[in-house]
mmCIF file of C-alpha atoms in Angstrom:
data_model
loop_
_atom_site.group_PDB
_atom_site.id
_atom_site.type_symbol
_atom_site.label_atom_id
_atom_site.label_comp_id
_atom_site.label_asym_id
_atom_site.label_seq_id
_atom_site.Cartn_x
_atom_site.Cartn_y
_atom_site.Cartn_z
ATOM 1 C CA UNK A 1 119.352 87.451 57.400
ATOM 2 C CA UNK A 2 116.019 88.701 58.827
ATOM 3 C CA UNK A 3 115.410 92.346 59.503
ATOM 4 C CA UNK A 4 113.186 93.413 62.343
ATOM 5 C CA UNK A 5 110.460 95.842 61.355
ATOM 6 C CA UNK A 6 109.873 98.423 64.070
ATOM 7 C CA UNK A 7 106.789 100.519 64.604
ATOM 8 C CA UNK A 8 107.327 104.059 63.414
ATOM 9 C CA UNK A 9 107.301 106.711 66.133
ATOM 10 C CA UNK A 10 103.793 108.009 66.832
ATOM 11 C CA UNK A 11 104.709 111.475 65.602
ATOM 12 C CA UNK A 12 105.607 110.030 62.178
ATOM 13 C CA UNK A 13 102.419 107.967 61.928
ATOM 14 C CA UNK A 14 99.449 109.192 59.931
ATOM 15 C CA UNK A 15 96.654 110.463 62.274
ATOM 16 C CA UNK A 16 94.123 108.115 60.645
ATOM 17 C CA UNK A 17 96.460 105.185 61.238
ATOM 18 C CA UNK A 18 96.987 106.270 64.859
ATOM 19 C CA UNK A 19 93.219 106.309 65.415
ATOM 20 C CA UNK A 20 92.898 102.844 63.885
ATOM 21 C CA UNK A 21 95.696 101.389 66.018
ATOM 22 C CA UNK A 22 95.251 103.200 69.330
ATOM 23 C CA UNK A 23 91.609 104.323 69.177
ATOM 24 C CA UNK A 24 90.201 107.805 68.930
ATOM 25 C CA UNK A 25 92.119 110.183 71.186
ATOM 26 C CA UNK A 26 90.071 111.576 74.092
ATOM 27 C CA UNK A 27 90.398 114.738 76.113
ATOM 28 C CA UNK A 28 90.888 114.051 79.838
ATOM 29 C CA UNK A 29 89.946 110.359 79.768
ATOM 30 C CA UNK A 30 90.633 109.885 83.515
ATOM 31 C CA UNK A 31 88.321 112.770 84.418
ATOM 32 C CA UNK A 32 85.610 111.462 82.109
ATOM 33 C CA UNK A 33 85.909 107.972 83.579
ATOM 34 C CA UNK A 34 85.643 109.377 87.102
ATOM 35 C CA UNK A 35 82.514 111.452 86.349
ATOM 36 C CA UNK A 36 80.654 108.725 84.417
ATOM 37 C CA UNK A 37 81.527 109.983 80.954
ATOM 38 C CA UNK A 38 81.328 113.732 81.442
ATOM 39 C CA UNK A 39 83.735 116.496 82.434
ATOM 40 C CA UNK A 40 83.974 117.910 85.965
ATOM 41 C CA UNK A 41 83.203 121.416 84.701
ATOM 42 C CA UNK A 42 79.726 120.276 83.585
ATOM 43 C CA UNK A 43 78.661 118.684 86.890
ATOM 44 C CA UNK A 44 75.861 120.193 89.006
ATOM 45 C CA UNK A 45 75.935 117.459 91.668
ATOM 46 C CA UNK A 46 77.562 114.079 92.279
ATOM 47 C CA UNK A 47 77.213 111.306 94.841
ATOM 48 C CA UNK A 48 79.726 108.697 95.907
ATOM 49 C CA UNK A 49 79.242 104.995 96.406
ATOM 50 C CA UNK A 50 79.350 105.151 100.223
ATOM 51 C CA UNK A 51 76.316 107.485 100.507
ATOM 52 C CA UNK A 52 74.367 106.275 97.485
ATOM 53 C CA UNK A 53 70.805 105.167 98.160
ATOM 54 C CA UNK A 54 70.403 107.027 101.442
ATOM 55 C CA UNK A 55 67.014 108.740 101.628
ATOM 56 C CA UNK A 56 68.457 111.796 103.407
ATOM 57 C CA UNK A 57 69.948 113.027 100.130
ATOM 58 C CA UNK A 58 66.879 112.635 97.927
ATOM 59 C CA UNK A 59 65.453 116.117 98.743
ATOM 60 C CA UNK A 60 68.766 117.630 97.624
ATOM 61 C CA UNK A 61 68.608 115.680 94.372
ATOM 62 C CA UNK A 62 65.040 116.902 93.910
ATOM 63 C CA UNK A 63 66.146 120.511 94.458
ATOM 64 C CA UNK A 64 68.924 120.047 91.890
ATOM 65 C CA UNK A 65 66.455 118.654 89.342
ATOM 66 C CA UNK A 66 64.101 121.594 89.919
ATOM 67 C CA UNK A 67 66.920 124.134 89.628
ATOM 68 C CA UNK A 68 68.451 122.644 86.470
ATOM 69 C CA UNK A 69 65.721 121.133 84.249
ATOM 70 C CA UNK A 70 68.150 120.992 81.312
ATOM 71 C CA UNK A 71 70.534 118.548 83.043
ATOM 72 C CA UNK A 72 71.089 114.833 82.538
ATOM 73 C CA UNK A 73 71.499 112.257 85.289
ATOM 74 C CA UNK A 74 74.229 109.671 84.799
ATOM 75 C CA UNK A 75 74.012 106.563 86.965
ATOM 76 C CA UNK A 76 76.493 103.727 87.384
ATOM 77 C CA UNK A 77 74.830 100.745 85.707
ATOM 78 C CA UNK A 78 76.830 98.289 87.810
ATOM 79 C CA UNK A 79 74.652 98.994 90.855
ATOM 80 C CA UNK A 80 71.524 97.078 91.799
ATOM 81 C CA UNK A 81 68.350 98.198 90.055
ATOM 82 C CA UNK A 82 66.605 98.502 93.440
ATOM 83 C CA UNK A 83 69.195 101.124 94.449
ATOM 84 C CA UNK A 84 68.946 102.991 91.135
ATOM 85 C CA UNK A 85 65.154 102.991 90.940
ATOM 86 C CA UNK A 86 64.456 105.940 93.310
ATOM 87 C CA UNK A 87 66.860 108.128 91.329
ATOM 88 C CA UNK A 88 65.316 107.156 88.008
ATOM 89 C CA UNK A 89 61.783 107.751 89.334
ATOM 90 C CA UNK A 90 62.712 111.161 90.714
ATOM 91 C CA UNK A 91 64.398 112.125 87.442
ATOM 92 C CA UNK A 92 61.322 110.994 85.496
ATOM 93 C CA UNK A 93 59.067 113.039 87.795
ATOM 94 C CA UNK A 94 60.906 116.210 86.716
ATOM 95 C CA UNK A 95 61.396 115.122 83.075
ATOM 96 C CA UNK A 96 65.143 114.806 83.583
ATOM 97 C CA UNK A 97 66.851 112.460 81.158
ATOM 98 C CA UNK A 98 68.988 109.751 82.699
ATOM 99 C CA UNK A 99 71.559 107.328 81.366
ATOM 100 C CA UNK A 100 72.911 104.132 82.898
ATOM 101 C CA UNK A 101 76.657 103.854 82.340
ATOM 102 C CA UNK A 102 77.735 100.228 82.348
ATOM 103 C CA UNK A 103 81.229 100.241 80.840
ATOM 104 C CA UNK A 104 83.726 98.389 83.022
ATOM 105 C CA UNK A 105 85.786 101.539 83.577
ATOM 106 C CA UNK A 106 82.850 103.203 85.395
ATOM 107 C CA UNK A 107 82.621 100.370 87.912
ATOM 108 C CA UNK A 108 85.989 101.455 89.330
ATOM 109 C CA UNK A 109 84.822 105.031 89.966
ATOM 110 C CA UNK A 110 83.784 105.976 93.491
ATOM 111 C CA UNK A 111 81.215 108.401 92.027
ATOM 112 C CA UNK A 112 78.037 106.558 91.083
ATOM 113 C CA UNK A 113 75.549 109.371 90.354
ATOM 114 C CA UNK A 114 76.310 112.534 88.377
ATOM 115 C CA UNK A 115 73.874 115.286 87.391
ATOM 116 C CA UNK A 116 75.442 117.320 84.603
ATOM 117 C CA UNK A 117 74.797 119.994 82.005
ATOM 118 C CA UNK A 118 75.543 119.787 78.299
ATOM 119 C CA UNK A 119 78.050 122.639 78.616
ATOM 120 C CA UNK A 120 80.405 123.911 81.300
ATOM 121 C CA UNK A 121 78.759 125.343 84.429
ATOM 122 C CA UNK A 122 81.856 125.393 86.689
ATOM 123 C CA UNK A 123 80.125 124.827 90.022
ATOM 124 C CA UNK A 124 82.621 124.666 92.875
ATOM 125 C CA UNK A 125 80.729 122.439 95.347
ATOM 126 C CA UNK A 126 79.202 119.361 93.692
ATOM 127 C CA UNK A 127 79.275 116.787 96.503
ATOM 128 C CA UNK A 128 75.647 115.921 97.316
ATOM 129 C CA UNK A 129 76.585 115.318 100.956
ATOM 130 C CA UNK A 130 77.971 118.843 101.329
ATOM 131 C CA UNK A 131 75.059 120.310 99.355
ATOM 132 C CA UNK A 132 72.629 118.707 101.797
ATOM 133 C CA UNK A 133 72.014 120.879 104.802
ATOM 134 C CA UNK A 134 72.610 118.947 107.999
ATOM 135 C CA UNK A 135 69.346 118.567 109.913
ATOM 136 C CA UNK A 136 69.318 120.302 113.273
ATOM 137 C CA UNK A 137 67.901 118.568 116.295
ATOM 138 C CA UNK A 138 65.383 120.610 118.287
ATOM 139 C CA UNK A 139 66.854 121.949 121.483
ATOM 140 C CA UNK A 140 70.355 121.730 120.059
ATOM 141 C CA UNK A 141 71.950 125.149 120.149
ATOM 142 C CA UNK A 142 73.784 126.432 117.137
ATOM 143 C CA UNK A 143 77.441 127.283 117.800
ATOM 144 C CA UNK A 144 77.947 131.000 118.278
ATOM 145 C CA UNK A 145 79.656 132.787 115.442
ATOM 146 C CA UNK A 146 83.277 133.519 116.249
ATOM 147 C CA UNK A 147 84.178 137.142 116.738
ATOM 148 C CA UNK A 148 87.118 138.467 114.780
ATOM 149 C CA UNK A 149 90.327 138.518 116.809
ATOM 150 C CA UNK A 150 90.423 142.306 116.998
ATOM 151 C CA UNK A 151 86.898 142.487 118.494
ATOM 152 C CA UNK A 152 87.880 139.936 121.107
ATOM 153 C CA UNK A 153 90.855 142.099 122.078
ATOM 154 C CA UNK A 154 89.127 145.479 122.025
ATOM 155 C CA UNK A 155 85.487 144.624 122.490
#
């Protein structure tokens, strides 16, 4: 008669054994995979795959590098070197460290460039597209600011 040996429940397993079997536990692994190995709370700016490499956003990246000289640029290493090169050159110009992230899990992320701090900065708006001011065409009038409803009634 053979007896089946079952794995002990994880709560009963020694923490060292758990780490050996399942790997070192991580905090927020999905968030870290999405932001190229860092946490959202540390991000100054990020750019998605669909806008990556467009020259219109390079001045915004430059402004971010000037404003935060202590940051690190994380780039998705699965992209073409020709696309990554302008970002690496700009980072080098401002002595910003950069890292190419080439783990398979980062290839699935829609974010391909992340500029982050070593500690939490909790910046609300990090999308490089939204951080970039839309250029205005000469002769194009700016929309008038809306009046509050009460001024429209009584004014």
